[in-house]
Coordinates of C-alpha atoms in Angstrom, one line a residue:
M1 CA 3.9 -8.2 -27.2
G2 CA 4.7 -9.5 -23.7
L3 CA 3.9 -12.4 -21.4
F4 CA 2.0 -11.4 -18.3
V5 CA 1.1 -13.4 -15.3
Q6 CA -1.8 -11.8 -13.5
K7 CA -3.0 -12.9 -10.0
Y8 CA -6.4 -11.9 -8.7
G9 CA -7.2 -12.1 -5.0
G10 CA -10.4 -13.2 -3.3
T11 CA -12.1 -9.9 -3.3
S12 CA -11.4 -9.5 -7.0
V13 CA -13.4 -12.7 -7.8
G14 CA -15.8 -12.4 -4.9
S15 CA -19.0 -12.5 -7.0
I16 CA -20.1 -13.4 -10.5
E17 CA -20.1 -9.7 -11.4
R18 CA -16.5 -9.4 -10.3
I19 CA -15.4 -12.5 -12.2
E20 CA -17.0 -11.0 -15.3
A21 CA -15.1 -7.8 -14.7
V22 CA -11.8 -9.8 -14.4
A23 CA -12.6 -11.5 -17.6
D24 CA -13.0 -8.1 -19.3
K25 CA -9.6 -7.0 -18.0
V26 CA -7.9 -10.2 -19.1
A27 CA -9.7 -10.0 -22.5
T28 CA -8.3 -6.5 -23.0
F29 CA -4.8 -7.6 -22.5
R30 CA -5.2 -10.6 -24.7
S31 CA -6.8 -8.5 -27.5
E32 CA -3.6 -6.3 -27.4
G33 CA -1.6 -9.4 -28.3
H34 CA -0.2 -10.3 -24.9
D35 CA 0.2 -13.9 -23.8
M36 CA -1.7 -14.4 -20.6
V37 CA -1.5 -16.6 -17.5
V38 CA -4.1 -15.9 -14.9
V39 CA -3.8 -17.1 -11.3
L40 CA -6.9 -17.0 -9.1
S41 CA -7.7 -17.2 -5.4
A42 CA -10.9 -18.6 -4.0
M43 CA -13.9 -16.2 -3.7
S44 CA -13.6 -13.9 -0.7
G45 CA -14.6 -15.7 2.5
E46 CA -14.8 -19.2 0.9
T47 CA -11.6 -20.6 2.4
N48 CA -12.7 -19.4 5.8
R49 CA -16.0 -21.1 5.3
L50 CA -14.3 -24.4 4.4
I51 CA -12.0 -24.2 7.4
E52 CA -15.0 -23.7 9.7
L53 CA -16.7 -26.8 8.2
A54 CA -13.6 -28.8 8.9
H55 CA -13.5 -27.6 12.6
K56 CA -17.1 -28.7 13.0
I57 CA -15.9 -32.3 12.2
Q58 CA -12.4 -32.3 13.9
E59 CA -11.0 -29.9 16.5
H60 CA -7.6 -30.3 14.9
P61 CA -8.4 -31.3 11.2
D62 CA -6.2 -33.8 9.5
P63 CA -3.6 -31.8 7.5
R64 CA -3.9 -33.9 4.3
E65 CA -7.6 -33.8 4.3
M66 CA -7.6 -30.1 5.1
D67 CA -5.6 -29.5 1.9
V68 CA -8.1 -31.6 -0.1
L69 CA -10.9 -29.5 1.3
V70 CA -9.6 -25.9 1.0
S71 CA -8.1 -26.4 -2.4
T72 CA -11.6 -26.7 -3.8
G73 CA -12.3 -23.0 -3.5
E74 CA -9.9 -22.0 -6.3
Q75 CA -11.3 -24.7 -8.6
V76 CA -14.6 -22.8 -8.5
T77 CA -13.1 -19.5 -9.6
I78 CA -10.8 -20.8 -12.3
A79 CA -13.7 -22.7 -14.0
L80 CA -16.0 -19.7 -13.8
L81 CA -13.4 -17.3 -15.2
T82 CA -12.6 -19.7 -18.1
M83 CA -16.3 -19.9 -18.9
A84 CA -16.5 -16.1 -18.9
L85 CA -13.5 -15.8 -21.3
K86 CA -15.0 -18.4 -23.6
K87 CA -18.2 -16.5 -23.6
R88 CA -16.2 -13.5 -24.8
G89 CA -14.7 -15.5 -27.7
Y90 CA -11.3 -16.1 -26.2
D91 CA -9.8 -19.6 -26.0
A92 CA -9.0 -20.5 -22.4
C93 CA -8.4 -23.5 -20.2
S94 CA -8.3 -23.9 -16.5
Y95 CA -5.8 -26.0 -14.5
T96 CA -5.4 -27.1 -10.9
G97 CA -2.0 -26.9 -9.3
G98 CA -1.6 -30.7 -9.8
Q99 CA -2.6 -30.5 -13.5
V100 CA 0.0 -27.8 -14.1
R101 CA 2.4 -30.0 -12.1
I102 CA 3.4 -27.5 -9.4
L103 CA 5.5 -29.9 -7.5
T104 CA 5.8 -29.2 -3.7
D105 CA 7.2 -30.9 -0.7
N106 CA 4.8 -32.9 1.5
A107 CA 4.4 -30.3 4.3
H108 CA 0.6 -30.1 4.2
N109 CA -0.9 -26.6 4.8
K110 CA 2.6 -25.0 4.5
A111 CA 4.0 -26.7 1.4
R112 CA 6.9 -25.2 -0.5
I113 CA 7.3 -25.3 -4.3
Q114 CA 10.1 -27.5 -5.6
S115 CA 9.6 -27.3 -9.4
I116 CA 7.1 -26.3 -12.0
D117 CA 6.5 -28.1 -15.4
V118 CA 5.9 -25.3 -17.9
E119 CA 5.6 -27.5 -21.0
R120 CA 1.8 -27.7 -21.0
M121 CA 1.4 -24.0 -20.4
R122 CA 3.9 -23.2 -23.1
K123 CA 2.0 -25.3 -25.6
D124 CA -1.3 -23.5 -24.7
L125 CA 0.3 -20.0 -24.9
D126 CA 1.8 -20.8 -28.3
T127 CA -1.7 -21.4 -29.6
G128 CA -3.0 -18.2 -28.2
R129 CA -4.9 -19.8 -25.3
V130 CA -5.3 -18.0 -22.0
V131 CA -4.0 -20.3 -19.2
V132 CA -6.1 -20.0 -16.0
V133 CA -4.4 -21.6 -12.9
A134 CA -5.7 -22.3 -9.4
G135 CA -3.5 -20.4 -6.9
F136 CA -2.5 -21.6 -3.5
Q137 CA -2.1 -25.3 -4.4
G138 CA 0.2 -27.9 -5.8
V139 CA 0.9 -31.6 -5.5
D140 CA 3.6 -33.7 -3.8
D141 CA 5.6 -36.5 -5.4
Q142 CA 3.0 -39.0 -4.1
G143 CA 0.2 -37.2 -5.9
N144 CA -1.3 -35.7 -2.8
I145 CA -2.9 -32.3 -3.0
T146 CA -0.9 -29.7 -1.0
T147 CA -1.5 -26.0 -0.2
L148 CA 1.0 -23.2 0.2
G149 CA -0.4 -21.5 3.3
R150 CA -2.7 -18.5 3.5
G151 CA -2.0 -16.0 0.8
G152 CA -0.3 -18.7 -1.2
S153 CA -1.8 -17.6 -4.5
D154 CA 0.7 -14.7 -4.6
T155 CA 3.4 -17.3 -4.4
T156 CA 1.8 -19.3 -7.2
G157 CA 1.7 -16.2 -9.4
V158 CA 5.3 -15.2 -8.9
A159 CA 6.6 -18.8 -9.2
L160 CA 4.8 -19.2 -12.5
A161 CA 6.1 -15.9 -13.7
A162 CA 9.7 -17.0 -12.8
A163 CA 9.3 -20.4 -14.4
L164 CA 7.9 -18.9 -17.6
K165 CA 10.3 -15.9 -17.6
A166 CA 7.3 -13.5 -17.8
D167 CA 7.8 -9.9 -18.6
E168 CA 5.9 -8.9 -15.5
C169 CA 3.9 -10.5 -12.7
Q170 CA 0.9 -8.3 -11.8
I171 CA -0.8 -8.8 -8.4
Y172 CA -4.4 -7.5 -8.5
T173 CA -6.0 -6.9 -5.2
D174 CA -8.4 -4.5 -3.4
V175 CA -5.7 -1.8 -2.9
D176 CA -4.0 0.3 -5.5
G177 CA -0.4 -0.4 -4.4
V178 CA 1.9 -0.5 -1.5
Y179 CA 1.4 2.3 1.1
T180 CA 3.7 3.8 3.7
T181 CA 1.4 2.1 6.2
D182 CA -2.2 0.9 6.4
P183 CA -4.5 3.8 5.2
R184 CA -7.2 2.5 7.5
V185 CA -4.9 3.4 10.5
V186 CA -3.3 6.6 9.1
D187 CA -5.5 8.7 6.8
S188 CA -2.4 10.5 5.3
A189 CA -0.7 7.2 4.3
R190 CA 0.8 7.6 0.8
R191 CA 1.0 5.1 -2.1
L192 CA 4.6 4.4 -3.1
D193 CA 5.5 4.5 -6.8
R194 CA 8.4 2.1 -6.1
I195 CA 9.8 0.0 -3.3
T196 CA 12.8 -2.4 -3.3
F197 CA 12.4 -6.2 -3.0
E198 CA 14.4 -5.9 0.2
E199 CA 12.0 -3.4 1.8
M200 CA 9.0 -5.3 0.6
L201 CA 10.3 -8.5 2.0
E202 CA 10.8 -6.9 5.4
M203 CA 7.3 -5.3 5.3
A204 CA 5.7 -8.6 4.3
S205 CA 7.5 -10.5 7.0
L206 CA 6.6 -7.8 9.6
G207 CA 2.9 -7.9 9.0
S208 CA 2.1 -6.0 5.8
K209 CA -0.8 -8.0 4.2
V210 CA -0.3 -6.7 0.7
L211 CA 1.9 -9.5 -0.5
Q212 CA 2.8 -12.9 1.0
I213 CA 6.5 -13.1 2.0
R214 CA 7.3 -16.1 -0.1
A215 CA 6.0 -14.3 -3.2
V216 CA 8.4 -11.5 -2.6
E217 CA 11.3 -14.0 -1.9
F218 CA 10.6 -15.7 -5.2
A219 CA 10.4 -12.4 -7.1
G220 CA 13.6 -11.1 -5.6
K221 CA 15.5 -14.4 -6.1
Y222 CA 14.5 -14.7 -9.8
G223 CA 14.4 -11.0 -10.7
V224 CA 10.7 -11.1 -11.6
P225 CA 9.3 -7.6 -12.1
L226 CA 6.4 -7.4 -9.6
R227 CA 3.6 -4.8 -9.6
V228 CA 0.8 -4.4 -7.2
L229 CA -2.4 -3.0 -8.7
S230 CA -6.1 -2.5 -7.9
T231 CA -8.7 -4.6 -9.6
F232 CA -11.3 -1.9 -9.2
E233 CA -9.6 1.3 -10.3
E234 CA -7.0 2.2 -12.9
G235 CA -3.6 3.4 -11.9
P236 CA 0.2 2.5 -12.1
G237 CA 0.2 0.7 -8.8
T238 CA 3.6 0.1 -7.0
L239 CA 6.5 -1.5 -8.8
I240 CA 8.8 -3.7 -6.7
T241 CA 12.3 -3.4 -8.0
L242 CA 15.9 -4.1 -7.3
D243 CA 17.7 -1.8 -4.8
E244 CA 20.3 -0.7 -7.4
E245 CA 17.6 0.5 -9.8
L246 CA 16.8 3.4 -7.4
E247 CA 18.9 6.4 -7.3
E248 CA 20.6 7.1 -3.9
M249 CA 19.0 10.5 -3.7
E250 CA 15.5 9.0 -4.1
K251 CA 15.9 6.6 -1.2
P252 CA 14.0 7.8 1.9
V253 CA 15.5 7.0 5.3
V254 CA 12.2 5.2 6.2
S255 CA 9.9 3.9 3.5
G256 CA 7.1 2.5 5.5
I257 CA 5.6 1.4 8.9
A258 CA 4.6 -2.2 9.2
F259 CA 2.7 -3.8 12.0
N260 CA 1.4 -7.1 13.1
R261 CA -1.4 -7.8 15.6
D262 CA -1.0 -11.6 15.4
E263 CA 1.8 -11.8 17.9
A264 CA 2.1 -13.7 21.2
K265 CA 4.9 -13.8 23.7
L266 CA 6.3 -16.7 25.8
T267 CA 8.8 -16.4 28.6
I268 CA 10.5 -19.3 30.3
R269 CA 11.7 -18.0 33.7
G270 CA 14.5 -19.3 35.8
V271 CA 16.4 -21.2 33.1
P272 CA 19.9 -22.3 34.0
D273 CA 22.3 -19.8 32.4
Q274 CA 24.7 -22.1 30.6
P275 CA 26.0 -22.8 27.1
G276 CA 23.5 -24.5 24.8
V277 CA 20.4 -23.6 26.8
A278 CA 18.9 -21.5 23.9
C279 CA 19.1 -24.5 21.6
K280 CA 17.5 -26.7 24.2
I281 CA 14.6 -24.3 24.3
L282 CA 14.2 -23.4 20.6
A283 CA 15.0 -26.8 19.0
P284 CA 11.8 -28.5 20.2
V285 CA 9.8 -25.4 19.2
G286 CA 11.3 -25.7 15.7
E287 CA 10.7 -29.4 15.5
A288 CA 7.0 -28.6 16.2
N289 CA 7.0 -26.5 13.0
I290 CA 6.5 -23.3 15.0
E291 CA 8.2 -20.2 13.6
V292 CA 9.9 -18.0 16.2
D293 CA 10.2 -14.3 15.6
V294 CA 11.8 -11.9 18.2
I295 CA 14.1 -13.5 20.8
V296 CA 15.5 -11.9 24.0
Q297 CA 17.6 -13.5 26.7
N298 CA 18.0 -11.5 29.9
I299 CA 21.3 -11.0 31.8
S300 CA 22.1 -13.8 34.2
A301 CA 20.7 -13.3 37.7
V302 CA 22.8 -13.8 40.9
D303 CA 21.4 -17.3 41.2
G304 CA 22.9 -18.3 37.8
T305 CA 19.5 -18.4 36.0
T306 CA 18.1 -16.2 33.3
D307 CA 14.7 -15.5 31.6
F308 CA 14.3 -16.4 27.9
T309 CA 11.6 -14.7 25.9
F310 CA 10.4 -15.1 22.3
T311 CA 7.4 -14.4 20.1
V312 CA 5.3 -16.6 17.8
H313 CA 2.2 -16.2 15.7
R314 CA -0.8 -16.0 18.0
N315 CA -2.3 -19.1 16.4
D316 CA 0.7 -21.1 17.5
L317 CA 0.6 -19.9 21.2
S318 CA -1.2 -22.9 22.6
K319 CA 1.0 -25.4 20.8
A320 CA 4.2 -23.5 21.7
K321 CA 3.1 -23.3 25.4
G322 CA 2.7 -27.1 25.4
V323 CA 6.2 -27.6 24.0
L324 CA 7.7 -25.0 26.4
D325 CA 6.0 -26.7 29.5
R326 CA 7.8 -29.9 28.6
V327 CA 11.1 -28.1 28.1
S328 CA 10.6 -26.2 31.4
N329 CA 10.3 -29.5 33.3
E330 CA 13.4 -30.9 31.6
L331 CA 15.5 -27.8 32.4
G332 CA 14.1 -27.3 35.9
A333 CA 12.9 -23.8 35.0
R334 CA 10.7 -21.8 37.4
E335 CA 7.7 -21.2 35.2
V336 CA 6.3 -20.4 31.7
V337 CA 4.4 -17.2 31.2
T338 CA 2.5 -16.2 28.1
D339 CA 1.0 -12.9 26.7
D340 CA -1.3 -12.8 23.7
R341 CA -2.1 -9.1 23.9
I342 CA 1.0 -7.7 22.2
A343 CA 1.7 -6.3 18.8
K344 CA 4.8 -5.6 16.7
V345 CA 5.5 -2.2 15.0
S346 CA 8.4 -1.8 12.6
I347 CA 10.0 1.0 10.6
V348 CA 11.5 -0.2 7.3
G349 CA 13.8 1.6 4.8
V350 CA 17.0 0.9 2.8
G351 CA 18.1 4.4 3.6
M352 CA 18.6 3.3 7.2
R353 CA 21.9 1.8 6.2
S354 CA 23.5 5.1 5.7
H355 CA 21.7 7.3 8.3
A356 CA 22.5 7.3 12.0
G357 CA 20.0 8.0 14.8
V358 CA 16.9 6.5 13.1
A359 CA 16.2 4.1 16.0
T360 CA 16.7 7.0 18.4
T361 CA 14.0 9.0 16.6
M362 CA 11.7 6.0 16.8
F363 CA 12.3 5.4 20.5
K364 CA 11.9 9.1 21.4
A365 CA 8.6 9.4 19.5
L366 CA 7.2 6.4 21.2
G367 CA 8.4 7.5 24.6
E368 CA 6.8 11.0 24.2
D369 CA 3.5 9.2 23.8
N370 CA 4.1 7.0 26.8
I371 CA 4.3 3.8 24.8
N372 CA 6.4 1.3 26.6
I373 CA 8.7 -1.0 24.5
Q374 CA 8.9 -4.6 25.7
M375 CA 11.3 -6.1 23.1
I376 CA 13.5 -4.7 20.3
T377 CA 15.0 -6.3 17.2
T378 CA 16.9 -4.7 14.4
S379 CA 18.5 -5.4 11.0
E380 CA 20.2 -3.2 8.4
I381 CA 17.0 -1.8 7.1
K382 CA 14.5 -2.3 9.9
T383 CA 13.8 -1.7 13.6
S384 CA 10.9 -3.6 15.3
V385 CA 9.5 -3.2 18.7
I386 CA 7.0 -5.3 20.7
I387 CA 4.4 -3.2 22.5
D388 CA 1.1 -3.6 24.3
E389 CA -1.6 -4.2 21.6
R390 CA -3.7 -1.4 23.1
Y391 CA -1.2 1.2 21.8
L392 CA -0.7 -0.2 18.3
E393 CA -2.6 2.3 16.2
L394 CA -1.3 5.2 18.3
A395 CA 2.3 3.9 17.7
V396 CA 1.8 3.6 14.0
R397 CA 0.4 7.2 13.7
T398 CA 3.1 8.5 15.9
L399 CA 5.9 7.0 13.8
H400 CA 4.3 7.9 10.5
S401 CA 4.4 11.5 11.7
A402 CA 7.8 11.3 13.2
F403 CA 9.4 10.2 9.9
N404 CA 7.2 12.6 7.7
L405 CA 6.0 9.7 5.6
S406 CA 3.0 11.7 4.3
E407 CA 5.6 13.7 2.4
A408 CA 7.0 12.3 -0.9
T409 CA 10.6 12.5 0.2
G410 CA 10.3 11.3 3.8
V411 CA 13.1 12.3 6.2

């Protein structure tokens, strides 16, 4: 018999009926003799509701108090699921992140896990008890409640699986696996039986909402077998595995198309083209805890200046613009221009390492549909482009077709 960590998302526990259904699923595994740790998100929509309440009080809510507020959503679901399991005759106990002692740093709203004390959970598991843990939250070394950022329950699940050396971490959600792209955009999108950690990491970082990027990082770093499954229908889901576990002949050139609508672009024009200017621009942005994505610096103009462009999450645009305005004044730049109507589209595949001309195929397909590329960034297994948001869905459908992703073997 194995040790399974199961994580259920907000839609999976969005009502009493769905919590009862999760209890049935967990009870089935426990009745088969498996040791069970269950990680839960808040009910669907609850975290957003709590955030809205905070914004009615403060335009920019205090980070510490925001963590205290939004962490309550998961406490509701873990208590209700534990009651449902007890009603079915199974011993169970719920724990908050602080009670489990998921120790994090003190970066409120975006905390990172530093260590997990598994002793309490091990004792419960040894007695046959189902351990139910609140996802998304932890505690810093001062005892303050912290949260791991949106989607952080995935990270909680994988981190617990790594700490406990679980046989598998199963992420239950409202989709039945990882697809070649979003089926709501491309009807012929296909569920993948397997995908590598490396590919999944790229897809998560590029906008795929199936898994949180830090959860994939944890799983890859500690070799945690990770499977994405549907709460609402039976099926094998998608196994996320190591690259070397896939045969070379099975590797498609492109495994999937990822996209992200939450992009914004900032350009600082007329910057002196001299050594160290990139650091002078980006260091203050980083110090403001703003993550930068795609970066492009133009060739120097005849007057010895250049334009420097980068993208950030759309929610950070206003904050980044304020930082860049100050930098612009210090550097004597001409102006700062922003654009919050862009999107990023990416092709991802480990097979890209050994195949030439993949980017050319991408650019040709987009060009034939008159989709202009504003920025380009690449790695060994991905090529991303920034385009006008209006053409996002057309671009995704175009690329899905260009790389034959509806077929099992791809191109």
